[in-house]
Amino acid sequence: MERNENAFENAMEQLKEAIKHMDISENAIKILSSPEEVLEVNIPLKMDDGKLKVFRGFRVHYNTSRGPAKGGIRFHAGVTLDEVKALSFWMTIKNAVVNIPFGGGKGGVIVDPKEISQNELKKLSERYVDAIFEFIGPDKDIPAPDVNTNETIMGWMSEEYNKLAGKFSPATFTGKPIALGGSKGRDISTSLGASYIIDEYMKNHNLAPEKTAVAIQGFGNVGYNLAKILYESGYKVVALSDSKSGIYDEVGLNPEEIMKEKIESGGSIRNIGGRGKKITNEELLELDVDILVPAALENVITKDNARKIKAKVVVEVANGSTTIDADKILESKGKEIIPDVLANAGGVTVSYFEWIQNRTGEYWEADEVFEKLEKIMRTEFKNVNETKLEKNVSYRTAAYIIALERIAKAIDARGI
Ligand code: NAD
């Protein structure tokens, strides 16, 4: 595997790049160069056919100087410890970028959920909680959904935690169903947050949605909802894709219609007939559009395809979508990247609201959630933009500078 395909090494390069432009204590750098705690677990599971299968799971607390660890749980065949470490580092930065009182954590299980039954998925989710039970809790580490996990799974996990704890502890998991203490608006929060960031960028550059073509890679929770919000705001959403295939139409696509047809044709964009042109995920990234949104997995823009990226701006809704080499290539070509730690921070922000609601027992209407989310996203975009202009750095480095200053202050104040 080449260097930059390792997400953790990529994350550490991003850290090194940011600290070149700032004054940060040596202690803080040392502490932030590796995770605080790493838990690796075996998850034995009796499958539907009666045979035992052992799954491998991880949970990482990267840094908890600013508060309990917070970050999602990923179910994917390609999960590795390095990936989880990278994701937990990015969560540490992200939570500081939006200034919410959490450190960073992340979890993952090596599994392809499409290969197991619903019953096995539920048992796996519960056994994973059994394995990490001591490691999580409302004041310690608060997991949430990520790739291939959703509110149903959070509901199962939360219930398993409650059983083991012997009490109702809704603030341990966020992204739960509303019936179990989930927050109104959490389902679309990552996408809505990204749309506020895109809106700020557009205003800064005097751009109009009607004249802006957008391509989105990944048609899951975040990609689909963002496509829908942008379409409804007047943007031309010209390309969409899932893991199997992409679809392109220069006139524009209605994401809701595409989702409907995807479901009706067996669950894949590949099978949709009679409209647009089928493209691969690689081709989608290289389309001549104004905004490119990676909303699937990490390491999709690398040194191999960065020169072919034509979009003026890349909005990283997926975590870690651009490698450090690709970052440099895009920058040298005058492309801008709105980094994951800012662009997709809406999800964790509303998770924070969910945690507050669970702890106070006072529940908010969706309007209140969105109003608070909008304020945070727009304020932090402005902060990042100011630092970008002041220090003449990229959006990513500016976001890291702001986050690292906040984290370092907490590390130093603790007197380590
Ligand atoms: P999801 O599982 O709902 O959707 C993932 C989508 O990516 C699916 O459409 C899938 O078909 C597609 N995909 C998978 N492999 C692909 C490949 N190789 N090429 C192209 N597409 C592929 O996941 P999600 O919750 O929408 O998360 C997407 C990204 O957003 C991830 O990077 C995640 O870490 C990040 N993110 C999610 C949240 C959240 O609230 N869910 C918050 C912050 C960041």
XYZ file of C-alpha atoms and ligand atoms in Angstrom:
460
model
C 0.000 0.000 0.000
C 1.426 3.363 -0.914
C 1.943 5.953 1.770
C -1.020 8.187 1.196
C -3.508 5.371 1.002
C -3.056 4.951 4.722
C -5.708 7.255 6.147
C -3.879 7.666 9.474
C -0.613 8.690 7.825
C -2.621 11.091 5.713
C -4.193 12.548 8.871
C -0.776 12.956 10.516
C 0.532 14.757 7.405
C -2.406 17.155 7.680
C -1.495 17.770 11.315
C 2.153 18.479 10.371
C 1.068 20.861 7.625
C -1.124 22.875 10.002
C 1.437 23.176 12.800
C 3.919 24.775 10.374
C 1.632 27.805 10.328
C 1.006 28.208 14.040
C 2.464 28.468 17.450
C 1.464 25.367 19.378
C 3.074 23.814 22.437
C 5.410 20.851 21.978
C 3.372 18.963 24.589
C 0.212 19.345 22.561
C 1.916 18.133 19.366
C 3.317 15.076 21.128
C -0.045 14.230 22.643
C -1.882 14.672 19.346
C 0.504 12.444 17.401
C -1.111 9.203 18.584
C -4.449 8.095 20.056
C -5.077 8.068 23.812
C -6.695 4.639 23.913
C -7.301 1.879 21.395
C -9.650 -1.039 21.972
C -9.596 -4.048 19.628
C -12.196 -6.714 20.203
C -13.265 -10.099 18.911
C -17.002 -10.434 18.412
C -18.032 -14.101 18.239
C -21.427 -14.503 16.636
C -23.622 -17.508 16.036
C -24.824 -17.055 12.473
C -28.287 -18.039 11.214
C -26.921 -21.367 9.954
C -25.700 -22.218 13.482
C -22.000 -21.753 12.650
C -19.776 -19.454 14.688
C -18.104 -16.494 13.017
C -15.684 -14.137 14.742
C -15.816 -10.500 13.682
C -13.155 -7.935 14.521
C -14.142 -4.581 15.994
C -12.399 -1.415 17.137
C -13.112 1.656 19.221
C -10.565 4.452 19.548
C -10.435 7.484 21.849
C -8.087 9.812 20.033
C -8.077 12.771 22.365
C -10.431 13.755 25.176
C -8.890 17.019 26.360
C -11.990 19.003 25.392
C -14.558 16.480 26.604
C -15.751 12.889 26.178
C -14.843 11.092 22.950
C -17.456 11.436 20.240
C -17.646 9.766 16.846
C -19.487 7.250 14.718
C -19.370 3.493 14.247
C -18.628 2.154 10.777
C -19.603 -1.288 9.501
C -17.539 -2.039 6.402
C -15.459 -4.870 4.968
C -12.527 -2.482 4.506
C -12.361 -1.201 8.104
C -8.818 -1.232 9.550
C -7.418 0.003 12.831
C -5.499 2.731 10.986
C -8.693 3.904 9.352
C -10.494 4.083 12.714
C -7.522 5.944 14.220
C -7.617 8.458 11.364
C -11.363 8.922 11.675
C -11.043 9.445 15.440
C -8.319 12.052 14.864
C -10.532 13.876 12.379
C -13.377 13.773 14.930
C -11.066 15.421 17.477
C -10.337 18.210 15.006
C -13.937 18.462 13.792
C -15.452 18.797 17.265
C -12.994 21.585 17.968
C -13.685 23.319 14.611
C -17.365 23.645 15.516
C -16.411 24.309 19.132
C -18.572 21.644 20.779
C -17.344 20.215 24.110
C -16.182 16.824 22.881
C -12.968 15.032 22.141
C -12.666 12.633 19.219
C -13.440 8.937 18.966
C -14.510 6.421 16.358
C -15.444 2.781 16.049
C -15.660 0.159 13.374
C -16.419 -3.461 12.669
C -14.970 -5.424 9.757
C -18.136 -6.658 8.097
C -20.011 -6.259 4.858
C -23.566 -5.724 6.123
C -24.935 -6.760 2.724
C -23.528 -10.254 3.325
C -25.386 -10.895 6.590
C -29.070 -11.175 7.493
C -31.036 -8.548 9.423
C -31.083 -10.876 12.434
C -27.287 -11.285 12.279
C -26.864 -7.519 11.880
C -28.889 -6.898 15.037
C -26.954 -9.498 17.025
C -23.636 -8.158 15.747
C -24.622 -4.622 16.806
C -25.548 -5.871 20.293
C -22.418 -8.029 20.695
C -20.256 -5.084 19.621
C -21.796 -3.023 22.439
C -21.156 -5.893 24.894
C -17.502 -5.865 23.816
C -16.999 -2.097 24.167
C -19.406 -1.517 27.087
C -16.751 -0.406 29.611
C -15.205 1.927 27.042
C -18.317 4.042 26.313
C -20.879 6.087 28.248
C -22.407 9.583 28.295
C -19.411 11.115 30.087
C -16.797 8.962 28.419
C -17.478 8.178 24.779
C -20.676 8.753 22.812
C -20.935 6.780 19.542
C -23.170 7.655 16.568
C -23.919 6.344 13.060
C -21.395 6.318 10.231
C -21.071 4.356 6.989
C -23.534 1.428 6.944
C -24.913 2.152 10.400
C -28.112 4.097 10.928
C -30.733 5.087 13.497
C -32.153 1.550 13.690
C -28.723 0.196 14.612
C -28.221 3.037 17.110
C -31.578 2.056 18.659
C -30.440 -1.574 19.057
C -27.075 -0.523 20.447
C -28.613 1.965 22.858
C -31.037 -0.659 24.134
C -28.211 -3.176 24.641
C -26.257 -0.537 26.578
C -29.300 0.191 28.761
C -29.672 -3.499 29.560
C -26.038 -3.874 30.582
C -26.056 -0.610 32.558
C -29.315 -1.526 34.267
C -30.755 1.912 33.571
C -32.041 4.115 30.779
C -29.016 5.930 29.455
C -30.117 7.659 26.238
C -27.138 10.046 26.140
C -24.691 7.192 25.422
C -25.590 6.953 21.725
C -26.705 9.686 19.356
C -28.418 9.365 16.008
C -31.102 7.232 17.692
C -34.714 6.929 16.531
C -36.800 9.837 17.868
C -38.887 7.318 19.863
C -35.744 6.466 21.886
C -34.606 10.039 22.503
C -33.200 10.922 19.091
C -33.136 14.568 18.089
C -35.476 15.967 15.518
C -33.446 16.860 12.445
C -30.503 14.518 13.151
C -31.187 12.477 10.001
C -30.490 15.382 7.656
C -28.124 17.338 9.904
C -24.836 16.456 8.169
C -26.272 17.371 4.791
C -28.006 20.504 6.052
C -24.793 21.605 7.766
C -22.886 21.080 4.503
C -25.501 23.104 2.631
C -24.966 26.095 4.980
C -21.218 25.838 4.346
C -21.752 25.686 0.575
C -24.100 28.671 0.831
C -21.460 30.720 2.689
C -18.865 29.791 0.068
C -21.245 30.781 -2.734
C -21.980 34.143 -1.108
C -18.258 34.817 -0.677
C -17.632 34.102 -4.339
C -20.767 35.838 -5.653
C -22.038 32.635 -7.244
C -25.647 31.756 -8.044
C -27.074 28.247 -7.407
C -28.927 28.191 -10.759
C -25.625 28.518 -12.591
C -23.823 25.970 -10.435
C -23.427 22.339 -11.511
C -22.843 19.831 -8.721
C -21.662 16.202 -8.840
C -22.093 14.051 -5.733
C -20.319 10.726 -5.168
C -22.206 8.519 -2.706
C -25.989 8.321 -2.503
C -26.406 7.274 1.119
C -27.681 9.210 4.095
C -25.448 12.208 3.540
C -25.069 12.221 -0.254
C -28.773 11.744 -0.928
C -29.983 14.353 1.570
C -27.437 16.904 0.413
C -28.401 16.290 -3.225
C -32.029 16.852 -2.290
C -31.347 20.057 -0.331
C -29.164 21.491 -3.114
C -31.707 20.533 -5.781
C -34.459 22.228 -3.772
C -32.239 25.323 -3.396
C -31.953 25.631 -7.179
C -28.556 24.007 -7.852
C -28.112 21.849 -10.941
C -27.334 18.406 -9.539
C -25.887 16.834 -12.678
C -24.318 13.608 -11.359
C -24.972 11.107 -8.581
C -23.479 7.713 -7.757
C -23.620 4.764 -5.400
C -21.061 2.006 -4.889
C -21.972 0.277 -8.169
C -22.482 3.078 -10.688
C -23.081 6.752 -11.386
C -25.575 8.676 -13.473
C -24.971 11.956 -15.298
C -27.335 14.395 -16.956
C -26.121 17.882 -17.798
C -29.687 19.225 -17.618
C -29.876 18.157 -13.973
C -31.305 15.261 -11.965
C -34.028 15.233 -9.344
C -32.437 13.225 -6.470
C -35.810 12.176 -5.049
C -36.821 10.675 -8.395
C -33.462 8.932 -8.727
C -33.830 7.464 -5.226
C -37.321 6.237 -6.060
C -36.128 4.616 -9.282
C -33.075 3.161 -7.545
C -35.298 1.446 -4.981
C -37.813 0.289 -7.595
C -35.101 -1.138 -9.827
C -33.568 -3.315 -7.132
C -31.515 -0.909 -5.020
C -28.822 0.236 -7.414
C -28.352 3.288 -9.644
C -26.822 0.833 -12.139
C -30.258 -0.563 -12.948
C -32.015 2.758 -13.589
C -32.970 2.939 -17.235
C -34.115 5.566 -19.702
C -32.464 8.699 -18.379
C -29.055 10.369 -18.260
C -25.826 8.584 -19.021
C -24.236 5.868 -16.887
C -20.797 6.797 -15.606
C -18.331 5.163 -13.251
C -17.438 6.586 -9.867
C -14.038 7.558 -11.289
C -15.660 9.435 -14.179
C -17.951 11.262 -11.780
C -14.948 12.699 -9.936
C -13.496 14.022 -13.177
C -16.621 15.745 -14.520
C -16.504 19.376 -15.599
C -18.681 20.733 -12.783
C -18.501 23.684 -10.410
C -18.810 21.757 -7.152
C -17.646 18.193 -6.558
C -18.901 16.501 -3.408
C -17.291 13.229 -2.347
C -19.900 11.719 0.024
C -18.862 8.054 0.148
C -15.518 6.869 1.488
C -11.989 8.191 2.078
C -9.025 8.331 -0.345
C -11.031 8.840 -3.530
C -9.059 11.869 -4.731
C -5.432 10.792 -4.905
C -2.271 11.808 -6.754
C -3.434 9.517 -9.586
C -6.593 11.449 -10.431
C -6.081 14.877 -8.815
C -4.789 16.413 -12.059
C -7.958 15.309 -13.814
C -10.315 16.998 -11.348
C -12.072 19.837 -13.162
C -14.438 21.060 -10.434
C -13.610 24.510 -9.084
C -14.280 23.500 -5.504
C -14.342 20.159 -3.714
C -16.644 19.976 -0.703
C -15.520 16.992 1.339
C -18.641 15.598 2.873
C -17.037 12.166 3.194
C -14.278 11.972 5.765
C -10.735 11.893 4.384
C -11.711 11.898 0.722
C -8.573 13.730 -0.447
C -5.038 12.461 0.190
C -2.331 14.925 1.153
C -0.602 14.612 -2.258
C -3.889 15.238 -4.035
C -4.459 18.224 -1.760
C -1.207 19.768 -2.949
C -1.938 19.049 -6.611
C -5.407 20.586 -6.379
C -4.025 23.622 -4.581
C -1.353 24.123 -7.252
C -4.130 24.084 -9.859
C -6.021 26.801 -7.984
C -8.790 24.477 -6.827
C -10.300 24.993 -3.423
C -11.201 22.277 -0.938
C -13.680 22.779 1.854
C -12.408 20.170 4.300
C -14.394 17.350 5.892
C -13.732 18.673 9.395
C -15.851 21.704 8.529
C -18.109 20.527 5.684
C -19.586 17.493 7.446
C -19.551 18.798 11.028
C -23.325 19.361 11.015
C -23.919 15.725 11.976
C -21.872 15.786 15.131
C -23.244 19.211 15.990
C -26.804 17.883 16.056
C -25.514 14.787 17.880
C -24.306 17.229 20.516
C -27.804 18.751 20.599
C -29.241 15.236 21.005
C -26.881 14.570 23.926
C -27.959 17.861 25.584
C -31.652 16.988 25.095
C -31.107 13.496 26.549
C -29.317 14.905 29.580
C -31.783 17.695 30.298
C -34.928 15.807 29.325
C -36.070 18.851 27.394
C -36.735 18.156 23.721
C -36.540 20.712 20.917
C -38.571 21.223 17.776
C -36.811 20.740 14.427
C -36.854 24.519 13.778
C -34.905 25.137 16.965
C -32.371 22.433 16.050
C -31.864 23.873 12.553
C -31.588 27.448 13.818
C -28.853 26.471 16.302
C -27.091 24.347 13.669
C -27.162 27.131 11.104
C -25.664 29.613 13.551
C -22.742 27.327 14.392
C -21.997 26.315 10.793
C -22.106 29.865 9.404
C -20.071 31.280 12.320
C -17.363 28.650 12.014
C -17.176 28.984 8.220
C -16.567 32.711 8.748
C -13.881 31.986 11.365
C -12.133 29.511 9.079
C -12.367 31.904 6.139
C -10.873 34.742 8.195
C -7.937 32.588 9.290
C -7.497 31.397 5.683
C -7.206 34.969 4.426
C -5.131 36.201 7.356
C -2.552 33.390 7.147
C -2.807 32.798 3.402
C -3.421 29.080 3.835
C -5.991 26.581 2.531
C -9.400 26.122 4.125
C -8.141 22.829 5.566
C -5.089 24.316 7.215
C -7.163 27.242 8.509
C -9.699 24.843 10.056
C -6.867 22.804 11.623
C -5.248 25.952 13.031
C -8.494 26.990 14.746
C -9.132 23.474 16.054
C -5.572 22.890 17.226
C -5.509 26.195 19.079
C -8.686 25.172 20.933
C -7.380 21.658 21.680
C -3.929 22.874 22.728
C -5.514 25.389 25.125
C -7.387 22.514 26.800
C -4.276 20.309 26.916
C -2.179 23.112 28.373
C -4.907 24.184 30.848
C -4.972 20.639 32.203
C -1.404 21.237 33.251
C 0.121 18.240 31.529
P -24.058 5.589 3.922
O -23.651 4.216 4.234
O -25.459 6.012 4.206
O -23.792 5.889 2.356
C -22.596 5.642 1.712
C -22.822 5.778 0.219
O -21.566 5.605 -0.446
C -23.758 4.744 -0.390
O -24.544 5.342 -1.383
C -22.820 3.732 -1.033
O -23.413 3.063 -2.116
C -21.719 4.655 -1.482
N -20.442 3.957 -1.671
C -19.895 2.978 -0.937
N -18.732 2.587 -1.467
C -18.529 3.369 -2.539
C -17.513 3.460 -3.520
N -16.441 2.659 -3.465
N -17.648 4.404 -4.475
C -18.722 5.207 -4.523
N -19.722 5.164 -3.649
C -19.621 4.250 -2.688
O -23.009 6.541 4.654
P -23.170 8.060 5.062
O -23.636 8.121 6.468
O -23.920 8.789 4.006
O -21.651 8.524 5.073
C -20.961 8.918 3.893
C -19.699 9.663 4.266
O -20.051 10.779 5.075
C -18.687 8.865 5.096
O -17.389 9.266 4.751
C -18.972 9.285 6.511
O -17.843 9.127 7.359
C -19.305 10.727 6.288
N -20.088 11.324 7.369
C -21.312 10.842 7.704
C -22.021 11.460 8.727
C -23.416 11.039 9.088
O -24.068 11.769 9.846
N -23.926 9.941 8.576
C -21.476 12.547 9.411
C -20.228 13.008 9.036
C -19.548 12.384 8.009
